[in-house]
mmCIF file of C-alpha atoms and ligand atoms in Angstrom:
data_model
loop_
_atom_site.group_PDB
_atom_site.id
_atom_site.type_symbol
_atom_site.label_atom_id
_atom_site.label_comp_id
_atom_site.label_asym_id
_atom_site.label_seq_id
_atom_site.Cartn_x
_atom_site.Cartn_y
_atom_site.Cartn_z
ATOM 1 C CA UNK A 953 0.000 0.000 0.000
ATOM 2 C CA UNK A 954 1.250 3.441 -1.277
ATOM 3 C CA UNK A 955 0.692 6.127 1.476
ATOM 4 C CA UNK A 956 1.597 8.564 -1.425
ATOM 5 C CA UNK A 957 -2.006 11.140 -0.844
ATOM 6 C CA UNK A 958 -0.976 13.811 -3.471
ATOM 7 C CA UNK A 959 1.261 13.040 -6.483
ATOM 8 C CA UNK A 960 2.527 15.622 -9.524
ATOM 9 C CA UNK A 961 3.940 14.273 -12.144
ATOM 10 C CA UNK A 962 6.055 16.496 -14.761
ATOM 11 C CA UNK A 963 3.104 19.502 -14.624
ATOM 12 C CA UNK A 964 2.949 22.249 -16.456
ATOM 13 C CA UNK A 965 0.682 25.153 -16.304
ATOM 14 C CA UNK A 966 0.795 28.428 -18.437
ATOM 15 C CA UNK A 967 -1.495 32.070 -18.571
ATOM 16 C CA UNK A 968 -1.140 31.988 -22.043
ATOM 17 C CA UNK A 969 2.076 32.676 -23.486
ATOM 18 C CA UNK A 970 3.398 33.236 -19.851
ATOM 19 C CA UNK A 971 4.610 29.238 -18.666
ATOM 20 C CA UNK A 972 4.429 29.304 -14.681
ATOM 21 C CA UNK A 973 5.748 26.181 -14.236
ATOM 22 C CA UNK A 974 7.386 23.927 -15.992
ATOM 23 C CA UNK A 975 7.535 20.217 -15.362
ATOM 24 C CA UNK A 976 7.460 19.950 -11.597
ATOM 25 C CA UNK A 977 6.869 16.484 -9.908
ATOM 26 C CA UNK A 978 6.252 16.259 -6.179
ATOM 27 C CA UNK A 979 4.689 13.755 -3.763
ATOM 28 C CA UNK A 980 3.207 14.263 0.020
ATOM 29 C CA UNK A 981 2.961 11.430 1.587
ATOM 30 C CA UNK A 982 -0.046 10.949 4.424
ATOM 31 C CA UNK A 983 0.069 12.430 7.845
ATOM 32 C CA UNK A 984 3.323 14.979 6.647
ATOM 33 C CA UNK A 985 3.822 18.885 6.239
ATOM 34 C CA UNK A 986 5.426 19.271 2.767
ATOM 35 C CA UNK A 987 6.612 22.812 1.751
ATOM 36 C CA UNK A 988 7.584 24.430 -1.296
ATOM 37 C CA UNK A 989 9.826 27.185 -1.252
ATOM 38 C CA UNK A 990 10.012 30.225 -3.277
ATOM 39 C CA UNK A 991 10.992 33.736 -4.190
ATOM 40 C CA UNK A 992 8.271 36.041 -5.068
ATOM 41 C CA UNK A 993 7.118 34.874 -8.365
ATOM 42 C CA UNK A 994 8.021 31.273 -8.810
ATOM 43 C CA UNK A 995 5.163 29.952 -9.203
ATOM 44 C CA UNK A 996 4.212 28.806 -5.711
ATOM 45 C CA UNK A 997 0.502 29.449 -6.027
ATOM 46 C CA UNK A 998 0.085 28.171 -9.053
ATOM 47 C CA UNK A 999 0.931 24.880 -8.480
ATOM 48 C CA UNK A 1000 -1.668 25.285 -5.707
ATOM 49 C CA UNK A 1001 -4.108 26.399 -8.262
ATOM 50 C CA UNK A 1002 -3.195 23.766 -10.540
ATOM 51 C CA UNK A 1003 -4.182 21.297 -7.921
ATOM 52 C CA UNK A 1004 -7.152 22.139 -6.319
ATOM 53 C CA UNK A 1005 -8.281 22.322 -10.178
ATOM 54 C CA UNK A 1006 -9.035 25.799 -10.527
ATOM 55 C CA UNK A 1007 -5.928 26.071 -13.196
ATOM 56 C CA UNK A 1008 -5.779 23.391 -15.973
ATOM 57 C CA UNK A 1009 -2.540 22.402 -16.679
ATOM 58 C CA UNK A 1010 -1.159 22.074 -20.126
ATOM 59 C CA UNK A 1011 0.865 18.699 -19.532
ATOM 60 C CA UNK A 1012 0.957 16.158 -16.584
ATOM 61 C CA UNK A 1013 -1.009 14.780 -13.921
ATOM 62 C CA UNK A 1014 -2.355 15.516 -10.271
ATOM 63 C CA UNK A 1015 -3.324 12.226 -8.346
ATOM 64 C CA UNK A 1016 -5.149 12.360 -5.164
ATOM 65 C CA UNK A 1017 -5.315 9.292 -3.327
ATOM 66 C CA UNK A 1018 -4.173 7.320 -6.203
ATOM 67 C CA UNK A 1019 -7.245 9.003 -8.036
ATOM 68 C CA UNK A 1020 -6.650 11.191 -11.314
ATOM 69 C CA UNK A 1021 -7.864 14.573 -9.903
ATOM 70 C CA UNK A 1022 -5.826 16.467 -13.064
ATOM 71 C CA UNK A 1023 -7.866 19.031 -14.866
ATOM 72 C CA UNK A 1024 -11.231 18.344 -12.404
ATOM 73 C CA UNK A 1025 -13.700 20.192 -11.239
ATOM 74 C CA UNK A 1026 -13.041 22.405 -8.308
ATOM 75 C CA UNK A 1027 -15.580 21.610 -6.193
ATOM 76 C CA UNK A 1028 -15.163 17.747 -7.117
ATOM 77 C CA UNK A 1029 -11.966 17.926 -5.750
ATOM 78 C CA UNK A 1030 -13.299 19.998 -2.821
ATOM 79 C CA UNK A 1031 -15.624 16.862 -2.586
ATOM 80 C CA UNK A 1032 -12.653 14.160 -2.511
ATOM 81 C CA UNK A 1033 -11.130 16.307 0.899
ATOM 82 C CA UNK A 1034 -9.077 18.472 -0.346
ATOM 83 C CA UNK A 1035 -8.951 21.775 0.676
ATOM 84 C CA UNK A 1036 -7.121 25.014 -0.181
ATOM 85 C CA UNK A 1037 -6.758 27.893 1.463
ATOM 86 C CA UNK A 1038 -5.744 30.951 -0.786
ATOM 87 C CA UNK A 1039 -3.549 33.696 -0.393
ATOM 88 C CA UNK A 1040 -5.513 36.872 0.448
ATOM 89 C CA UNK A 1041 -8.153 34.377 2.659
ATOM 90 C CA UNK A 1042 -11.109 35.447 0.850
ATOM 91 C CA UNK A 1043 -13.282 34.953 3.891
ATOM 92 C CA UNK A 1044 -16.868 36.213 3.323
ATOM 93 C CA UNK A 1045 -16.272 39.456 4.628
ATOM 94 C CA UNK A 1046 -19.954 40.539 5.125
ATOM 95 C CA UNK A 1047 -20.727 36.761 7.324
ATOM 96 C CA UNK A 1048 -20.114 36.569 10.755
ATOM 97 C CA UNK A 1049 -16.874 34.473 11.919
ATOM 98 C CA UNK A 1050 -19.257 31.791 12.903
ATOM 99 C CA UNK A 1051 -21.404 31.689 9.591
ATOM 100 C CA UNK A 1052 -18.232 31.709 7.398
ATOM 101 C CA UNK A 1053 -17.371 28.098 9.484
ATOM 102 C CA UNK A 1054 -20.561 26.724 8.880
ATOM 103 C CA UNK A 1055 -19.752 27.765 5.019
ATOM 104 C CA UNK A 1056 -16.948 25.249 5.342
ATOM 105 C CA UNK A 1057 -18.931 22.470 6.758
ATOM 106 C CA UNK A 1058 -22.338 23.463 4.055
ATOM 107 C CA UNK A 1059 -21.621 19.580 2.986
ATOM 108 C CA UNK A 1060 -21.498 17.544 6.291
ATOM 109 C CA UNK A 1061 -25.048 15.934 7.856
ATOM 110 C CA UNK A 1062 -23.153 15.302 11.364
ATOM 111 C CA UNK A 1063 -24.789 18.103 13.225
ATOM 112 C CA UNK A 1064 -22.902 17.319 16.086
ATOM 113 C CA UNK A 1065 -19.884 16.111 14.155
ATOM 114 C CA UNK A 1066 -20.211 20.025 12.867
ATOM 115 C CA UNK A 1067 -20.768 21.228 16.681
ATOM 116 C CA UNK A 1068 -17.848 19.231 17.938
ATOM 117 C CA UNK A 1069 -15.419 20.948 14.948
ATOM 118 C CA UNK A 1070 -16.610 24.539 15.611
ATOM 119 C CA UNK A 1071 -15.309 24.309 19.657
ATOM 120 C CA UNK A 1072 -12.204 22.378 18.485
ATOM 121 C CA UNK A 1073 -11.301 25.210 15.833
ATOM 122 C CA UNK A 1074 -12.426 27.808 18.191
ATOM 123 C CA UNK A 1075 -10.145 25.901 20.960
ATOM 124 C CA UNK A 1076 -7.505 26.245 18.560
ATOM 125 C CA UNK A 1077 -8.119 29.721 18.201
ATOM 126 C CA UNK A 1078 -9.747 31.373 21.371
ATOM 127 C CA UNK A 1079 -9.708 35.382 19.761
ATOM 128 C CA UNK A 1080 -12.479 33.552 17.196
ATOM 129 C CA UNK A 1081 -15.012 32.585 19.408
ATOM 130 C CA UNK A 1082 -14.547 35.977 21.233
ATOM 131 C CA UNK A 1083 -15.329 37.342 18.039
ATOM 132 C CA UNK A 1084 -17.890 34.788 16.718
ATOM 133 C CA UNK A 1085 -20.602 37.229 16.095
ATOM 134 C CA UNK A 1086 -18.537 39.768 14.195
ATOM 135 C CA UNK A 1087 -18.405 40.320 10.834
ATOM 136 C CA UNK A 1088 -15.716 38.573 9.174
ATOM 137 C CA UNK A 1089 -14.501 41.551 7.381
ATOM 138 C CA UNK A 1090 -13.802 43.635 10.699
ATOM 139 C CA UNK A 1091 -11.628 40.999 11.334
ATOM 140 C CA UNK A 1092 -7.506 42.014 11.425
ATOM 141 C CA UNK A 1093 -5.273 40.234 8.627
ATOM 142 C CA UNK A 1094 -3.908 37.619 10.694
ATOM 143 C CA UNK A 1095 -7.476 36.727 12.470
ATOM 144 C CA UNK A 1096 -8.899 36.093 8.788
ATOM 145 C CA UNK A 1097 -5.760 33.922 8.562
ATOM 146 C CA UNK A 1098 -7.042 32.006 11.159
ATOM 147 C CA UNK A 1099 -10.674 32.106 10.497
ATOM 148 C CA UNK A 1100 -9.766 30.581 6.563
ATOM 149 C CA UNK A 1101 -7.592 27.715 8.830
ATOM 150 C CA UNK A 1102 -10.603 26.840 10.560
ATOM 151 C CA UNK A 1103 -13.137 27.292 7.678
ATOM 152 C CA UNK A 1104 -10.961 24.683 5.622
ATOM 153 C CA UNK A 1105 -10.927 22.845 8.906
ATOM 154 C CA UNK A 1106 -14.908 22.545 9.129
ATOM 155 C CA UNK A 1107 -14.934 20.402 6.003
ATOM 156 C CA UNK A 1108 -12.559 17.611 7.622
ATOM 157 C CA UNK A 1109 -10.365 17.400 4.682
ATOM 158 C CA UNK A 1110 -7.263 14.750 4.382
ATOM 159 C CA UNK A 1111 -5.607 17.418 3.158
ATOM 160 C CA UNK A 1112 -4.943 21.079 3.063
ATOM 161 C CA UNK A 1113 -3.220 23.351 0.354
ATOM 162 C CA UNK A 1114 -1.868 26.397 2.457
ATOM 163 C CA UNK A 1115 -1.267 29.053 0.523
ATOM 164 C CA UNK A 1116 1.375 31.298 2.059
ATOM 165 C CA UNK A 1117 -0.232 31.680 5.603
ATOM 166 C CA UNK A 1118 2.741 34.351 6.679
ATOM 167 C CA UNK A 1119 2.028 37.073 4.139
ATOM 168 C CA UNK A 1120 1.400 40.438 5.631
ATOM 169 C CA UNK A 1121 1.623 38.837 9.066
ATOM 170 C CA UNK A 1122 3.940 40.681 12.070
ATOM 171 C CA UNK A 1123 6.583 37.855 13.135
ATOM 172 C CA UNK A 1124 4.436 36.966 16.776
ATOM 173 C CA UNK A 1125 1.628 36.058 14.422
ATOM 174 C CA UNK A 1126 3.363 34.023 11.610
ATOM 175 C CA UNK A 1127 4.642 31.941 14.639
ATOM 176 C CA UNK A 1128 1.440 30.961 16.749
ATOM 177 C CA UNK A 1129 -0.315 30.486 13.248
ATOM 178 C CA UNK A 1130 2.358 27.513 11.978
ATOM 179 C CA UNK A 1131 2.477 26.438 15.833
ATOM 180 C CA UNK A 1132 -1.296 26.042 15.406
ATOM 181 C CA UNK A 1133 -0.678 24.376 11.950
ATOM 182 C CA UNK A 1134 1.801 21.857 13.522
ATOM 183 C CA UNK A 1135 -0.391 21.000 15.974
ATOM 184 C CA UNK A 1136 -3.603 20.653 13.441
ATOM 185 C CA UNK A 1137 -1.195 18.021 11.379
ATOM 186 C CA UNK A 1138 -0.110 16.340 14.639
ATOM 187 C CA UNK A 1139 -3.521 16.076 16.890
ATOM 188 C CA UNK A 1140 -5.728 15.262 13.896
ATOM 189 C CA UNK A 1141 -3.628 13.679 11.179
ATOM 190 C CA UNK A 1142 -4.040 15.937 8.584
ATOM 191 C CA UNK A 1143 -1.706 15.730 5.284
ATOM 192 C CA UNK A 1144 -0.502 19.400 4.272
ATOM 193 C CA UNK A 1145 0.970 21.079 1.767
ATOM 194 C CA UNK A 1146 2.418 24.771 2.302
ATOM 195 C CA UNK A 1147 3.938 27.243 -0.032
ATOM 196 C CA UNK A 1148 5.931 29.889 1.572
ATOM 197 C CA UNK A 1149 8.235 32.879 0.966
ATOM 198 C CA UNK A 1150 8.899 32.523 5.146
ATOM 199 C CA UNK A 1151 11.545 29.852 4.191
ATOM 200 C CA UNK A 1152 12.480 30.188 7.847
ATOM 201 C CA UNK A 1153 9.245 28.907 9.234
ATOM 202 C CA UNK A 1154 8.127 26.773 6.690
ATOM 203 C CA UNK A 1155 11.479 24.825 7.327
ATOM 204 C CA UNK A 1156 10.872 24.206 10.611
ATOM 205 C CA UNK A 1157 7.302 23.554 10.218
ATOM 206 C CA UNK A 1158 7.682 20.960 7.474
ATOM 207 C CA UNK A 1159 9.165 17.522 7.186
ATOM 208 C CA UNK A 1160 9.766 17.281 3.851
ATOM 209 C CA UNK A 1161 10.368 20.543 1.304
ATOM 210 C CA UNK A 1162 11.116 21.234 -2.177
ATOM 211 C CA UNK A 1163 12.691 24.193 -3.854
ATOM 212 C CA UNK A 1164 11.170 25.821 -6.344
ATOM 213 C CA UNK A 1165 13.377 28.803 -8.907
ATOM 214 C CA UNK A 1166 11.610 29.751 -12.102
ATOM 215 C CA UNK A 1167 8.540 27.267 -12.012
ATOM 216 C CA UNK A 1168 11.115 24.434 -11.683
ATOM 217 C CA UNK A 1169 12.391 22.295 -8.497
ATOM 218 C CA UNK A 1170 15.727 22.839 -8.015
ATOM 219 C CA UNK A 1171 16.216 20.807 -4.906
ATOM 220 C CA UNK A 1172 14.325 18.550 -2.424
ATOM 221 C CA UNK A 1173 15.392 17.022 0.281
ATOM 222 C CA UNK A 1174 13.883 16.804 4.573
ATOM 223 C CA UNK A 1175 13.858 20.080 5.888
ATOM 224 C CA UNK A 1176 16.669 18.923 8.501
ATOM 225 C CA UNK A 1177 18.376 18.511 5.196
ATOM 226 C CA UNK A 1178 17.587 21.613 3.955
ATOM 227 C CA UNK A 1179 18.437 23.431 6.730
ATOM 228 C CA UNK A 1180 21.755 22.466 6.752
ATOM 229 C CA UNK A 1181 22.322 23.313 3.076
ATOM 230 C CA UNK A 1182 24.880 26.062 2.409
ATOM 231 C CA UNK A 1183 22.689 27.417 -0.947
ATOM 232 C CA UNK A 1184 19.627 27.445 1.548
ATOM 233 C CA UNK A 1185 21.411 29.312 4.464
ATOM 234 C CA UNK A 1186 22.272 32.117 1.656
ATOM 235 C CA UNK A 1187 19.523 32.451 -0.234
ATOM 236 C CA UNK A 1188 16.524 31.854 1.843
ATOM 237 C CA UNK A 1189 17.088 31.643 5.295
ATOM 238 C CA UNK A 1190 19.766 34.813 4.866
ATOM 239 C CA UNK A 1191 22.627 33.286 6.942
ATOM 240 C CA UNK A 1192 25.169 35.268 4.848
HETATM 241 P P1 ATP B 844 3.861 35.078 -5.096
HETATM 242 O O1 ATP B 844 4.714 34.914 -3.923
HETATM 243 O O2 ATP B 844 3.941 36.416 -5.715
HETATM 244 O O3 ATP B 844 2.457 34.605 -4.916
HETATM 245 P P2 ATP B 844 4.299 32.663 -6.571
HETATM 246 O O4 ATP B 844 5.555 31.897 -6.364
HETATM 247 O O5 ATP B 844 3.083 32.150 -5.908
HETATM 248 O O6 ATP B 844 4.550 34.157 -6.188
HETATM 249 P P3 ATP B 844 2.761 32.591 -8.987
HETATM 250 O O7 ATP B 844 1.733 33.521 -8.457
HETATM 251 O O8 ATP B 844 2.440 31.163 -9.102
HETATM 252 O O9 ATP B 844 4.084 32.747 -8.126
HETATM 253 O O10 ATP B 844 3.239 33.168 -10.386
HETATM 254 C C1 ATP B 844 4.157 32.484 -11.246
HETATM 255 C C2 ATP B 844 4.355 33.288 -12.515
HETATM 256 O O11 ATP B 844 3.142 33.403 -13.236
HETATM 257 C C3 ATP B 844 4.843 34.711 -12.284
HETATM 258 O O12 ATP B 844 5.748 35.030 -13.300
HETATM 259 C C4 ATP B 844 3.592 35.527 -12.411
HETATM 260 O O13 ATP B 844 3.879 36.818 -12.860
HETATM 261 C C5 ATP B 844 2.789 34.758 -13.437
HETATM 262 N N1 ATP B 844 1.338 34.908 -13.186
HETATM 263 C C6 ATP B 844 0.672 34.581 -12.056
HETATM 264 N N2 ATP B 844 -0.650 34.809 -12.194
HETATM 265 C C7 ATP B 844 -0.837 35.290 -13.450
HETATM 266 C C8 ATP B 844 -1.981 35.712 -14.214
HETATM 267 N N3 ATP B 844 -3.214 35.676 -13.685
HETATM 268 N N4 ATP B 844 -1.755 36.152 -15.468
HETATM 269 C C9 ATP B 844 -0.514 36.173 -16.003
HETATM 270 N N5 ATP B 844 0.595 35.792 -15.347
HETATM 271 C C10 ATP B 844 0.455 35.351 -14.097
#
């Protein structure tokens, strides 16, 4: 038995004439934090977009669990438990923090399945259920950040696509949110996959990364491996 949960084989996705990336393979393997790293521009979110099917690519395949998810609908995917979380949020700004988690749970029957979820995100979270009743959009950037976390969360996915969770995010905050991530991966088992510029944090977050220059991997290796790497130190963790 593979426990393989996302594979990419050689993909390649384009806005027309403009090729984001070009021929990148990954796996993430069930129950670990992958990253990819990557400067500004290298094509981190697309690969994200290419996965959760909201980008076709041009060549290659996306398998989720050991299913051909390439070039699917988004919301089948959705469906199969995957679930990103974008860049930007995109909560529903005009819903209250405790509408937009239902939003994330619209699918699920398990009333108290659903019940149970909301005090385990809010648990996770504690400035969310203060706010509960607030609008979503009053919220501050990194408390959206955690509200689309937990929104993801409500749908009990195997896995989530994170989608640079540090942007725009003082230091304090980009460090409870991936110790909240860590502990999301390790207390319920679920598989993700984060792209980040913060190659600092992601490093230490992660098990397993990849670099990515130029819509291409350029390296992968553990992040204890990676770490250690003399091109890493200088380039993305700034050690020189
Ligand atoms: P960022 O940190 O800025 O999000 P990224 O690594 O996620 O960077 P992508 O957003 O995947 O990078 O972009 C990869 C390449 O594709 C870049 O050259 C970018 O300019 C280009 N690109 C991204 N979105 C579009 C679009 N909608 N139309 C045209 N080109 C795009």
């Amino acid at each position: 038995m593979s426990n393989i949960v996302l594979q990419l084989a050689n993909v390649e996705s384009s806005y027309g004439p403009i090729k984001a990336i070009r021929g990148v393979s990954l796996q993430v393997s069930q129950g670990q934090i992958a990253t990819v790293l990557g400067s500004n521009g290298a094509g981190k979110t697309t690969i994200l977009k290419t996965i959760s099917g909201i980008i076709d690519p041009r060549k290659g395949s996306v398998h989720f669990k050991g299913a051909d998810i390439t070039a699917r609908d988004p919301a089948f995917i959705v469906q199969q438990g995957l679930m990103h979380v974008p860049e930007g949020r995109e909560v529903f700004p005009l819903l209250s923090v405790h509408d937009n988690l239902l939003m994330g749970a619209y699918t699920r029957r398990d009333r108290d399945g659903v019940a149970r979820d909301m005090e385990q995100v809010y648990a996770y979270f504690p400035i969310l259920k203060e706010r509960q009743a607030q609008d979503a959009g009053l919220l501050s950037g990194g408390q959206q950040q955690m509200l689309a976390i937990s929104r993801a969360l409500m749908a009990q996915p195997e896995l989530i696509l994170l989608d640079e969770p540090s942007l725009g995010l003082s230091p304090k905050l980009t460090k409870e949110i991936f110790e909240i991530v860590v502990r999301i991966n390790r207390e319920r088992g679920t598989t993700i996959l984060l792209v980040e510029q913060n190659a600092n944090m992601a490093l230490n977050a992660a098990d397993y990364g990849y670099v990515l220059e130029n819509g291409r991997i350029v390296m992968e290796d553990t992040c204890a491996h990676l770490r250690e790497k003399e091109d890493i130190k200088e380039f993305y963790l700034g050690m020189k």
